[in-house]
């Protein structure tokens, strides 16, 4: 078999690379190892938030934004530690990327205008109507199906890549679940296999601080792209970086959107105490939740906040699963949480004093963003901290070309979780949406650049 490009992985990264390359007239074979990837990959599990700055949706909503403003937000959140080349490429490609998704892939996008994720200075998250990654993935798969020259085979796993005597990609080796191998002649391979969140050994090696958290990411994120690239001598970067999440419903394993906090919710532990600045961001909050007694906590909101959560498919899933608990007053809430009523009442009173500006001292955790005070009756969800996906991987340039010794390895590309992200190190630098941006953005750039 002989194709122009082999793409490993049928998530956001792989599909955007494959569609862009096939639209440019290339023959593309997409290999997907999992039969259940439509529900089980990171893209399908995501909230489908795609940040892009300077888009037509923003202009319609009179939001003033630019790639430079977005890049400045990334620099602020990562304290200047994000890869500048890739951050620049992804912030600059944003408007073309969302246009391409809407116009050439028929993914209807809308701008999220009802809340701002921590760290984004402007409304720039674009999403699908139900804010569900499974919808985004389905639409991308439908676009792939309509695209001539693109074939998707599942289950089929990329197990290796061979180079020719000049060090350029020559053969992709694929394997069926029963171990039958096939050699595919090709000049381009896109590694879009996601990160290594599902590989406990690699997580222990590279991201030890999140060991102990729930893994709530794609089951196919076993590090294949990283390991194949490493065998070829590729450069790697930011292997300690990951996206955590400080509020996943326990034991239901459904995201409790951080919009709860943005709209004024608080997170308390089993003693009824707040323990951090919830407004900094959900990624870094994961390890704080893990450190609490019993390694769990509670998101506490009220009816006003709950009304804003209706657009989230995940909130409907939580409701259907019985994860959303209600308490008429502080006493009932304390009984639900297992906390002492006076402790919880003091916590909620202190938070309200911060909102009203009547507190004697600043918030001990440094929170300054409060939308409105919480009012009984309360709504609460028991939560745990989780690892969603890793943000380190193969080092690429701004065209998604994998680097070896600082120079492009001819024909090898990486996108999404298989590539380095733009989140700096650890969990603190992750800005909402930068996972999908790295997947869709680097995927699209890989598809375009391998077609040149
Ligand atoms: C719960 C959750 C919520 C999230 N919410 C958001 C959000 O709202 N916005 C955002 O930007 N990011 C979000 N993220 C992160 C985002 O989902 C990921 O960054 C992004 O989807 C990664 O895309 P990908 O294509 O690299 O990986 P995936 O979507 O996981 O796709 C990779 C595919 O590769 C396949 N594969 C693996 N190895 C091989 C192999 N050797 N051969 C063939 N196939 C292989 C896997 O089976 C998988 O289907 C979230 C993540 C999670 C888990």
Tab-separated table of C-alpha atoms and ligand atoms in Angstrom:
chain	number	residue	atom	x	y	z
A	1	UNK	CA	0.000	0.000	0.000
A	2	UNK	CA	1.229	3.499	-0.834
A	3	UNK	CA	-0.295	6.794	0.367
A	4	UNK	CA	0.865	10.406	0.625
A	5	UNK	CA	0.275	10.518	4.366
A	6	UNK	CA	-0.512	8.202	7.245
A	7	UNK	CA	-2.236	9.819	10.217
A	8	UNK	CA	-2.244	7.914	13.505
A	9	UNK	CA	-5.236	8.767	15.699
A	10	UNK	CA	-8.758	9.898	14.825
A	11	UNK	CA	-9.277	12.578	17.452
A	12	UNK	CA	-9.322	16.318	16.778
A	13	UNK	CA	-5.629	16.391	15.852
A	14	UNK	CA	-5.668	13.456	13.463
A	15	UNK	CA	-8.929	14.335	11.765
A	16	UNK	CA	-8.006	17.965	11.199
A	17	UNK	CA	-4.637	16.920	9.729
A	18	UNK	CA	-6.238	14.275	7.534
A	19	UNK	CA	-9.074	16.473	6.284
A	20	UNK	CA	-6.799	19.440	5.525
A	21	UNK	CA	-4.317	17.220	3.652
A	22	UNK	CA	-7.016	15.387	1.695
A	23	UNK	CA	-8.744	18.662	0.811
A	24	UNK	CA	-5.399	19.712	-0.681
A	25	UNK	CA	-5.474	16.610	-2.899
A	26	UNK	CA	-3.308	14.226	-0.866
A	27	UNK	CA	-4.170	10.555	-0.338
A	28	UNK	CA	-4.466	9.995	3.397
A	29	UNK	CA	-4.836	6.867	5.497
A	30	UNK	CA	-6.047	7.434	9.060
A	31	UNK	CA	-5.271	4.628	11.487
A	32	UNK	CA	-7.294	4.511	14.687
A	33	UNK	CA	-6.395	1.858	17.225
A	34	UNK	CA	-9.638	1.869	19.185
A	35	UNK	CA	-13.056	0.653	18.126
A	36	UNK	CA	-14.661	2.845	20.797
A	37	UNK	CA	-12.799	6.081	20.065
A	38	UNK	CA	-16.041	7.934	19.225
A	39	UNK	CA	-16.843	7.961	22.948
A	40	UNK	CA	-13.447	7.209	24.436
A	41	UNK	CA	-10.892	9.653	23.044
A	42	UNK	CA	-10.033	12.942	24.732
A	43	UNK	CA	-11.712	14.965	22.001
A	44	UNK	CA	-15.030	13.201	22.534
A	45	UNK	CA	-14.783	13.667	26.322
A	46	UNK	CA	-13.993	17.371	26.084
A	47	UNK	CA	-16.216	20.413	26.524
A	48	UNK	CA	-15.385	21.427	22.944
A	49	UNK	CA	-14.005	24.864	23.845
A	50	UNK	CA	-11.761	26.174	21.051
A	51	UNK	CA	-10.035	29.485	21.779
A	52	UNK	CA	-9.269	31.733	18.829
A	53	UNK	CA	-8.638	35.472	18.756
A	54	UNK	CA	-9.661	37.944	16.065
A	55	UNK	CA	-12.475	35.833	14.609
A	56	UNK	CA	-15.638	36.801	12.744
A	57	UNK	CA	-17.739	35.501	15.676
A	58	UNK	CA	-15.919	37.922	17.968
A	59	UNK	CA	-16.405	40.795	15.543
A	60	UNK	CA	-20.142	40.054	15.442
A	61	UNK	CA	-20.215	40.131	19.246
A	62	UNK	CA	-18.071	43.296	19.270
A	63	UNK	CA	-15.274	41.569	21.159
A	64	UNK	CA	-11.948	43.233	20.486
A	65	UNK	CA	-9.209	40.661	20.461
A	66	UNK	CA	-6.077	39.718	18.589
A	67	UNK	CA	-3.462	36.997	18.353
A	68	UNK	CA	-1.104	39.276	20.285
A	69	UNK	CA	-3.608	39.672	23.155
A	70	UNK	CA	-4.164	35.913	23.265
A	71	UNK	CA	-0.395	35.311	23.210
A	72	UNK	CA	-0.015	37.775	26.088
A	73	UNK	CA	-2.638	35.817	28.083
A	74	UNK	CA	-0.718	32.601	27.422
A	75	UNK	CA	2.517	34.263	28.509
A	76	UNK	CA	0.856	35.542	31.687
A	77	UNK	CA	-0.696	32.172	32.590
A	78	UNK	CA	2.516	30.247	31.900
A	79	UNK	CA	4.747	32.931	33.404
A	80	UNK	CA	6.501	33.187	30.067
A	81	UNK	CA	7.418	29.513	29.907
A	82	UNK	CA	5.321	28.364	26.909
A	83	UNK	CA	7.096	27.481	23.686
A	84	UNK	CA	7.098	30.862	21.903
A	85	UNK	CA	7.206	29.472	18.360
A	86	UNK	CA	4.284	27.112	18.757
A	87	UNK	CA	2.293	29.592	20.874
A	88	UNK	CA	2.694	32.166	18.145
A	89	UNK	CA	1.716	29.722	15.388
A	90	UNK	CA	-1.399	28.616	17.268
A	91	UNK	CA	-2.576	32.065	18.276
A	92	UNK	CA	-2.055	33.304	14.716
A	93	UNK	CA	-3.788	30.375	13.024
A	94	UNK	CA	-6.885	30.721	15.256
A	95	UNK	CA	-9.146	32.798	12.960
A	96	UNK	CA	-8.305	30.721	9.861
A	97	UNK	CA	-8.806	27.539	11.875
A	98	UNK	CA	-12.320	28.370	13.094
A	99	UNK	CA	-13.279	29.657	9.613
A	100	UNK	CA	-12.033	26.376	8.144
A	101	UNK	CA	-13.924	24.307	10.711
A	102	UNK	CA	-17.159	26.176	10.040
A	103	UNK	CA	-16.880	26.665	6.286
A	104	UNK	CA	-14.975	23.617	5.025
A	105	UNK	CA	-15.811	21.037	7.685
A	106	UNK	CA	-19.415	22.141	8.397
A	107	UNK	CA	-18.837	22.418	12.156
A	108	UNK	CA	-21.332	25.096	13.285
A	109	UNK	CA	-19.510	27.207	15.851
A	110	UNK	CA	-20.686	29.836	18.262
A	111	UNK	CA	-18.824	32.154	20.605
A	112	UNK	CA	-19.290	31.497	24.321
A	113	UNK	CA	-20.465	34.851	25.680
A	114	UNK	CA	-21.972	33.844	29.022
A	115	UNK	CA	-18.719	33.520	30.961
A	116	UNK	CA	-14.980	33.989	30.727
A	117	UNK	CA	-12.624	31.171	31.688
A	118	UNK	CA	-9.864	32.177	34.137
A	119	UNK	CA	-6.828	33.573	32.340
A	120	UNK	CA	-8.589	34.583	29.117
A	121	UNK	CA	-8.853	38.356	29.003
A	122	UNK	CA	-11.433	38.244	26.200
A	123	UNK	CA	-14.390	36.091	25.195
A	124	UNK	CA	-12.675	33.812	22.675
A	125	UNK	CA	-13.875	30.265	23.255
A	126	UNK	CA	-15.752	28.949	20.230
A	127	UNK	CA	-17.845	25.839	20.607
A	128	UNK	CA	-20.684	23.717	19.280
A	129	UNK	CA	-24.254	24.233	20.511
A	130	UNK	CA	-24.258	21.569	23.242
A	131	UNK	CA	-20.650	22.227	24.333
A	132	UNK	CA	-19.892	18.529	23.956
A	133	UNK	CA	-16.712	17.105	22.485
A	134	UNK	CA	-18.641	14.088	21.215
A	135	UNK	CA	-20.600	16.439	18.948
A	136	UNK	CA	-17.404	18.101	17.708
A	137	UNK	CA	-15.868	14.694	16.985
A	138	UNK	CA	-18.982	13.448	15.198
A	139	UNK	CA	-19.009	16.517	12.958
A	140	UNK	CA	-15.313	16.077	12.157
A	141	UNK	CA	-15.874	12.404	11.352
A	142	UNK	CA	-18.732	13.344	9.031
A	143	UNK	CA	-16.464	15.885	7.315
A	144	UNK	CA	-13.772	13.205	6.960
A	145	UNK	CA	-16.293	10.818	5.428
A	146	UNK	CA	-17.262	13.426	2.831
A	147	UNK	CA	-13.642	14.146	1.886
A	148	UNK	CA	-12.234	12.400	-1.192
A	149	UNK	CA	-8.882	10.722	-0.777
A	150	UNK	CA	-9.297	10.069	2.949
A	151	UNK	CA	-9.698	6.557	4.308
A	152	UNK	CA	-10.122	5.749	8.011
A	153	UNK	CA	-9.348	2.259	9.279
A	154	UNK	CA	-10.254	1.184	12.832
A	155	UNK	CA	-9.146	-0.699	14.804
A	156	UNK	CA	-5.621	-0.421	13.419
A	157	UNK	CA	-2.652	0.809	15.442
A	158	UNK	CA	0.466	2.566	14.242
A	159	UNK	CA	3.314	0.685	15.891
A	160	UNK	CA	6.371	2.092	14.178
A	161	UNK	CA	7.780	4.403	11.542
A	162	UNK	CA	10.834	3.628	9.424
A	163	UNK	CA	13.147	6.194	7.896
A	164	UNK	CA	15.130	5.920	4.665
A	165	UNK	CA	18.889	6.334	4.340
A	166	UNK	CA	18.501	10.124	4.293
A	167	UNK	CA	16.615	10.081	7.574
A	168	UNK	CA	13.229	10.853	6.001
A	169	UNK	CA	9.958	9.027	6.690
A	170	UNK	CA	9.522	6.057	4.361
A	171	UNK	CA	7.259	3.402	5.928
A	172	UNK	CA	4.509	3.325	8.535
A	173	UNK	CA	3.917	-0.003	10.227
A	174	UNK	CA	0.343	-0.737	11.280
A	175	UNK	CA	-0.999	-3.588	13.365
A	176	UNK	CA	-4.456	-5.096	13.780
A	177	UNK	CA	-5.661	-6.139	17.258
A	178	UNK	CA	-4.790	-9.780	16.466
A	179	UNK	CA	-1.193	-8.802	15.724
A	180	UNK	CA	-1.184	-8.861	11.903
A	181	UNK	CA	1.190	-6.203	10.600
A	182	UNK	CA	1.053	-4.158	7.410
A	183	UNK	CA	3.737	-1.929	5.916
A	184	UNK	CA	2.469	1.265	4.309
A	185	UNK	CA	4.778	3.224	2.018
A	186	UNK	CA	4.457	6.914	2.696
A	187	UNK	CA	6.455	10.122	2.812
A	188	UNK	CA	4.512	11.674	5.711
A	189	UNK	CA	3.338	10.426	9.080
A	190	UNK	CA	1.287	12.553	11.467
A	191	UNK	CA	1.472	11.367	15.070
A	192	UNK	CA	-1.914	12.357	16.517
A	193	UNK	CA	-2.129	9.659	19.149
A	194	UNK	CA	-2.767	12.016	22.107
A	195	UNK	CA	-0.514	12.080	25.169
A	196	UNK	CA	0.311	9.475	27.796
A	197	UNK	CA	-2.340	10.076	30.474
A	198	UNK	CA	-3.549	6.460	30.224
A	199	UNK	CA	-0.022	5.106	30.652
A	200	UNK	CA	0.482	4.972	34.437
A	201	UNK	CA	4.198	4.321	34.142
A	202	UNK	CA	4.819	7.399	31.970
A	203	UNK	CA	2.602	9.555	34.215
A	204	UNK	CA	4.634	8.421	37.241
A	205	UNK	CA	7.860	9.220	35.397
A	206	UNK	CA	6.960	12.620	33.975
A	207	UNK	CA	4.000	14.015	35.985
A	208	UNK	CA	4.382	12.531	39.494
A	209	UNK	CA	2.431	15.329	41.187
A	210	UNK	CA	-0.872	14.174	39.670
A	211	UNK	CA	-0.437	10.497	40.561
A	212	UNK	CA	-3.310	9.773	42.952
A	213	UNK	CA	-5.831	11.804	40.967
A	214	UNK	CA	-8.596	10.222	38.941
A	215	UNK	CA	-7.620	9.679	35.310
A	216	UNK	CA	-10.461	11.129	33.299
A	217	UNK	CA	-9.084	11.183	29.778
A	218	UNK	CA	-8.995	9.110	26.637
A	219	UNK	CA	-8.251	5.421	27.081
A	220	UNK	CA	-6.101	5.472	23.933
A	221	UNK	CA	-3.677	8.052	25.329
A	222	UNK	CA	-1.007	5.448	25.971
A	223	UNK	CA	2.009	7.446	24.801
A	224	UNK	CA	2.488	5.685	21.446
A	225	UNK	CA	3.335	8.855	19.519
A	226	UNK	CA	5.858	9.953	22.123
A	227	UNK	CA	7.493	6.516	22.244
A	228	UNK	CA	7.657	6.170	18.440
A	229	UNK	CA	9.154	9.656	18.175
A	230	UNK	CA	11.664	8.953	20.931
A	231	UNK	CA	12.762	5.757	19.137
A	232	UNK	CA	13.438	7.912	16.063
A	233	UNK	CA	15.532	10.291	18.134
A	234	UNK	CA	13.006	13.148	18.090
A	235	UNK	CA	13.251	16.025	20.539
A	236	UNK	CA	10.724	16.178	23.370
A	237	UNK	CA	9.490	19.088	25.449
A	238	UNK	CA	7.395	19.951	28.522
A	239	UNK	CA	6.884	16.301	29.488
A	240	UNK	CA	5.871	17.399	32.997
A	241	UNK	CA	2.969	19.483	31.667
A	242	UNK	CA	-0.615	18.350	32.020
A	243	UNK	CA	-4.183	19.551	32.148
A	244	UNK	CA	-5.709	18.701	35.468
A	245	UNK	CA	-9.255	19.433	36.539
A	246	UNK	CA	-10.324	20.352	40.031
A	247	UNK	CA	-13.978	19.327	39.715
A	248	UNK	CA	-15.034	15.980	38.363
A	249	UNK	CA	-18.181	14.557	39.937
A	250	UNK	CA	-17.513	11.691	42.329
A	251	UNK	CA	-18.264	8.875	41.655
A	252	UNK	CA	-20.013	9.816	38.397
A	253	UNK	CA	-16.861	10.905	36.477
A	254	UNK	CA	-18.579	13.787	34.684
A	255	UNK	CA	-17.029	17.273	34.534
A	256	UNK	CA	-18.555	19.867	36.810
A	257	UNK	CA	-17.896	22.862	34.600
A	258	UNK	CA	-15.690	25.575	36.040
A	259	UNK	CA	-18.436	28.010	35.031
A	260	UNK	CA	-19.796	27.120	38.488
A	261	UNK	CA	-16.833	28.884	40.057
A	262	UNK	CA	-16.630	31.691	37.519
A	263	UNK	CA	-20.220	32.613	38.350
A	264	UNK	CA	-19.410	32.802	42.079
A	265	UNK	CA	-19.420	29.223	43.370
A	266	UNK	CA	-17.012	28.039	46.035
A	267	UNK	CA	-15.226	24.752	46.630
A	268	UNK	CA	-15.087	23.405	50.173
A	269	UNK	CA	-13.573	20.297	51.691
A	270	UNK	CA	-15.260	17.738	53.944
A	271	UNK	CA	-14.625	20.041	56.913
A	272	UNK	CA	-16.569	22.803	55.182
A	273	UNK	CA	-13.447	24.927	54.611
A	274	UNK	CA	-12.303	26.607	51.430
A	275	UNK	CA	-8.686	25.738	50.679
A	276	UNK	CA	-7.607	27.726	47.630
A	277	UNK	CA	-8.319	30.494	45.143
A	278	UNK	CA	-10.865	28.784	42.916
A	279	UNK	CA	-10.624	31.576	40.362
A	280	UNK	CA	-7.031	30.811	39.346
A	281	UNK	CA	-8.002	27.917	37.113
A	282	UNK	CA	-9.290	24.371	37.147
A	283	UNK	CA	-6.092	22.729	35.979
A	284	UNK	CA	-3.910	23.667	38.944
A	285	UNK	CA	-6.809	23.161	41.363
A	286	UNK	CA	-6.772	19.390	40.780
A	287	UNK	CA	-3.815	18.726	43.031
A	288	UNK	CA	-5.290	20.940	45.755
A	289	UNK	CA	-8.463	18.823	45.778
A	290	UNK	CA	-6.386	15.636	45.878
A	291	UNK	CA	-4.621	16.985	48.983
A	292	UNK	CA	-7.879	17.424	50.977
A	293	UNK	CA	-9.136	14.989	53.637
A	294	UNK	CA	-10.528	11.971	51.814
A	295	UNK	CA	-9.128	13.405	48.554
A	296	UNK	CA	-12.476	14.944	47.682
A	297	UNK	CA	-14.332	18.235	47.995
A	298	UNK	CA	-17.676	19.849	47.141
A	299	UNK	CA	-18.589	22.454	44.567
A	300	UNK	CA	-21.224	24.703	46.130
A	301	UNK	CA	-23.444	26.964	44.039
A	302	UNK	CA	-27.006	28.260	44.193
A	303	UNK	CA	-30.088	28.414	41.966
A	304	UNK	CA	-28.876	31.583	40.203
A	305	UNK	CA	-25.665	29.878	39.132
A	306	UNK	CA	-27.379	26.644	38.236
A	307	UNK	CA	-29.600	28.506	35.776
A	308	UNK	CA	-26.486	29.559	33.826
A	309	UNK	CA	-25.342	25.926	33.431
A	310	UNK	CA	-28.257	24.725	31.343
A	311	UNK	CA	-26.357	24.934	27.995
A	312	UNK	CA	-23.828	22.334	29.178
A	313	UNK	CA	-24.624	18.782	28.117
A	314	UNK	CA	-22.440	17.672	31.035
A	315	UNK	CA	-24.697	19.453	33.527
A	316	UNK	CA	-27.682	17.560	32.105
A	317	UNK	CA	-25.711	14.319	32.473
A	318	UNK	CA	-24.940	15.173	36.102
A	319	UNK	CA	-28.615	15.811	36.733
A	320	UNK	CA	-29.602	12.528	35.105
A	321	UNK	CA	-26.967	10.696	37.147
A	322	UNK	CA	-28.266	12.127	40.424
A	323	UNK	CA	-24.966	13.895	41.137
A	324	UNK	CA	-26.567	17.269	41.835
A	325	UNK	CA	-27.559	17.521	45.492
A	326	UNK	CA	-29.725	20.195	47.087
A	327	UNK	CA	-29.782	21.752	50.539
A	328	UNK	CA	-32.321	24.252	51.826
A	329	UNK	CA	-29.918	25.994	54.176
A	330	UNK	CA	-26.430	25.883	55.652
A	331	UNK	CA	-27.366	23.215	58.177
A	332	UNK	CA	-28.658	20.864	55.511
A	333	UNK	CA	-25.606	21.559	53.359
A	334	UNK	CA	-23.307	20.784	56.301
A	335	UNK	CA	-25.129	17.491	56.883
A	336	UNK	CA	-24.710	16.606	53.217
A	337	UNK	CA	-21.003	17.368	53.232
A	338	UNK	CA	-20.360	15.880	56.662
A	339	UNK	CA	-19.004	19.183	57.994
A	340	UNK	CA	-19.686	20.997	61.251
A	341	UNK	CA	-22.530	23.502	60.551
A	342	UNK	CA	-20.757	26.397	62.287
A	343	UNK	CA	-17.564	25.802	60.257
A	344	UNK	CA	-19.436	25.759	56.958
A	345	UNK	CA	-21.531	28.781	57.931
A	346	UNK	CA	-18.350	30.695	58.775
A	347	UNK	CA	-16.849	29.748	55.390
A	348	UNK	CA	-19.895	30.918	53.444
A	349	UNK	CA	-20.185	34.105	55.524
A	350	UNK	CA	-16.513	34.909	54.898
A	351	UNK	CA	-16.963	34.396	51.159
A	352	UNK	CA	-20.066	36.607	51.152
A	353	UNK	CA	-18.153	39.315	52.989
A	354	UNK	CA	-15.541	39.244	50.237
A	355	UNK	CA	-18.255	39.728	47.600
A	356	UNK	CA	-19.852	42.574	49.522
A	357	UNK	CA	-16.488	44.177	50.253
A	358	UNK	CA	-17.229	44.097	54.001
A	359	UNK	CA	-14.474	41.660	54.980
A	360	UNK	CA	-11.898	42.958	57.449
A	361	UNK	CA	-9.050	41.471	55.397
A	362	UNK	CA	-8.493	40.241	51.829
A	363	UNK	CA	-9.459	36.662	51.032
A	364	UNK	CA	-6.785	34.437	52.672
A	365	UNK	CA	-6.434	32.493	49.423
A	366	UNK	CA	-6.191	35.606	47.267
A	367	UNK	CA	-9.488	35.251	45.404
A	368	UNK	CA	-10.693	38.559	44.050
A	369	UNK	CA	-13.141	37.405	41.346
A	370	UNK	CA	-16.605	36.953	42.849
A	371	UNK	CA	-19.709	37.440	40.763
A	372	UNK	CA	-22.381	37.499	43.468
A	373	UNK	CA	-22.909	36.054	46.956
A	374	UNK	CA	-24.326	32.557	47.282
A	375	UNK	CA	-27.884	32.424	48.583
A	376	UNK	CA	-29.780	29.439	50.013
A	377	UNK	CA	-31.081	27.067	48.810
A	378	UNK	CA	-27.736	25.578	47.826
A	379	UNK	CA	-26.767	23.170	45.076
A	380	UNK	CA	-23.730	20.947	45.654
A	381	UNK	CA	-21.761	18.281	43.816
A	382	UNK	CA	-19.151	16.012	45.398
A	383	UNK	CA	-15.954	16.250	43.362
A	384	UNK	CA	-12.440	14.850	42.963
A	385	UNK	CA	-9.302	16.158	41.256
A	386	UNK	CA	-8.369	14.556	37.967
A	387	UNK	CA	-5.799	14.275	35.235
A	388	UNK	CA	-7.431	15.005	31.866
A	389	UNK	CA	-4.533	14.855	29.473
A	390	UNK	CA	-0.809	15.418	29.303
A	391	UNK	CA	0.523	18.542	27.620
A	392	UNK	CA	4.091	17.531	26.847
A	393	UNK	CA	5.317	15.533	23.903
A	394	UNK	CA	7.341	15.674	20.735
A	395	UNK	CA	8.862	19.039	20.027
A	396	UNK	CA	7.598	20.575	16.796
A	397	UNK	CA	8.083	23.805	14.934
A	398	UNK	CA	5.199	26.134	14.088
A	399	UNK	CA	4.243	23.978	11.107
A	400	UNK	CA	3.838	20.852	13.287
A	401	UNK	CA	7.058	19.309	11.927
A	402	UNK	CA	8.742	17.099	14.522
A	403	UNK	CA	12.243	18.280	15.377
A	404	UNK	CA	15.307	16.106	15.863
A	405	UNK	CA	18.357	17.905	17.157
A	406	UNK	CA	16.451	21.138	16.554
A	407	UNK	CA	15.850	20.454	12.833
A	408	UNK	CA	12.721	19.013	11.159
A	409	UNK	CA	12.763	15.244	10.756
A	410	UNK	CA	11.602	15.040	7.129
A	411	UNK	CA	8.035	13.790	6.832
A	412	UNK	CA	7.254	13.446	10.546
A	413	UNK	CA	4.553	15.631	12.124
A	414	UNK	CA	2.937	15.712	15.546
A	415	UNK	CA	-0.235	17.396	16.758
A	416	UNK	CA	-2.466	17.501	19.815
A	417	UNK	CA	-1.486	15.502	22.846
A	418	UNK	CA	1.373	13.800	21.000
A	419	UNK	CA	3.117	17.165	20.573
A	420	UNK	CA	4.273	19.714	23.125
A	421	UNK	CA	1.510	22.024	24.228
A	422	UNK	CA	1.588	25.732	24.943
A	423	UNK	CA	0.999	25.424	28.662
A	424	UNK	CA	4.546	25.676	29.999
A	425	UNK	CA	5.395	23.246	32.788
A	426	UNK	CA	3.216	21.452	35.329
A	427	UNK	CA	-0.523	22.178	35.566
A	428	UNK	CA	-0.611	25.894	36.302
A	429	UNK	CA	-0.075	27.180	32.771
A	430	UNK	CA	-3.070	25.479	31.199
A	431	UNK	CA	-5.569	27.944	29.765
A	432	UNK	CA	-9.038	26.572	29.008
A	433	UNK	CA	-9.208	25.406	25.417
A	434	UNK	CA	-5.506	25.164	24.755
A	435	UNK	CA	-5.740	21.373	24.489
A	436	UNK	CA	-8.103	21.462	21.553
A	437	UNK	CA	-6.272	24.407	20.048
A	438	UNK	CA	-3.065	22.335	20.046
A	439	UNK	CA	-4.976	19.432	18.526
A	440	UNK	CA	-7.030	21.204	15.880
A	441	UNK	CA	-4.448	23.930	15.242
A	442	UNK	CA	-1.335	21.787	14.915
A	443	UNK	CA	-3.392	19.144	13.089
A	444	UNK	CA	-4.584	21.686	10.548
A	445	UNK	CA	-1.069	23.121	10.200
A	446	UNK	CA	0.348	19.600	9.714
A	447	UNK	CA	-2.233	18.855	7.017
A	448	UNK	CA	-1.467	22.095	5.219
A	449	UNK	CA	2.308	21.844	5.533
A	450	UNK	CA	2.605	18.230	4.417
A	451	UNK	CA	0.637	19.211	1.306
A	452	UNK	CA	3.060	21.924	0.254
B	1	LIG	C1	-12.676	15.466	30.092
B	1	LIG	C2	-11.864	16.366	29.199
B	1	LIG	C3	-12.323	17.652	28.901
B	1	LIG	C4	-11.580	18.484	28.073
B	1	LIG	N1	-12.098	19.714	27.703
B	1	LIG	C5	-11.407	20.465	26.824
B	1	LIG	C6	-11.939	21.674	26.280
B	1	LIG	O1	-13.082	22.043	26.523
B	1	LIG	N2	-11.161	22.419	25.460
B	1	LIG	C7	-9.918	22.004	25.126
B	1	LIG	O2	-9.236	22.706	24.412
B	1	LIG	N3	-9.405	20.847	25.552
B	1	LIG	C8	-10.116	20.070	26.368
B	1	LIG	N4	-9.591	18.883	26.771
B	1	LIG	C9	-8.346	18.443	26.179
B	1	LIG	C10	-8.613	17.985	24.748
B	1	LIG	O3	-9.708	17.120	24.742
B	1	LIG	C11	-7.380	17.312	24.176
B	1	LIG	O4	-6.285	18.198	24.312
B	1	LIG	C12	-7.571	16.992	22.698
B	1	LIG	O5	-8.830	16.404	22.477
B	1	LIG	C13	-6.485	16.073	22.226
B	1	LIG	O6	-6.794	15.682	20.921
B	1	LIG	P1	-5.973	14.525	20.235
B	1	LIG	O7	-6.531	14.364	18.876
B	1	LIG	O8	-4.535	14.792	20.404
B	1	LIG	O9	-6.280	13.233	21.131
B	1	LIG	P2	-7.570	12.283	21.183
B	1	LIG	O10	-8.814	13.025	20.948
B	1	LIG	O11	-7.470	11.487	22.435
B	1	LIG	O12	-7.350	11.312	19.952
B	1	LIG	C14	-6.227	10.463	19.877
B	1	LIG	C15	-6.654	9.159	19.228
B	1	LIG	O13	-5.461	8.441	18.872
B	1	LIG	C16	-5.720	7.063	19.044
B	1	LIG	N5	-4.431	6.373	19.133
B	1	LIG	C17	-3.560	6.348	20.163
B	1	LIG	N6	-2.456	5.647	19.826
B	1	LIG	C18	-2.644	5.230	18.549
B	1	LIG	C19	-1.831	4.477	17.633
B	1	LIG	N7	-0.620	4.016	17.971
B	1	LIG	N8	-2.323	4.225	16.399
B	1	LIG	C20	-3.563	4.675	16.036
B	1	LIG	N9	-4.359	5.380	16.867
B	1	LIG	C21	-3.897	5.671	18.100
B	1	LIG	C22	-6.551	7.018	20.312
B	1	LIG	O14	-7.268	5.801	20.401
B	1	LIG	C23	-7.444	8.248	20.132
B	1	LIG	O15	-8.682	7.919	19.533
B	1	LIG	C24	-10.340	18.030	27.582
B	1	LIG	C25	-9.881	16.745	27.872
B	1	LIG	C26	-10.643	15.916	28.657
B	1	LIG	C27	-10.161	14.514	28.933
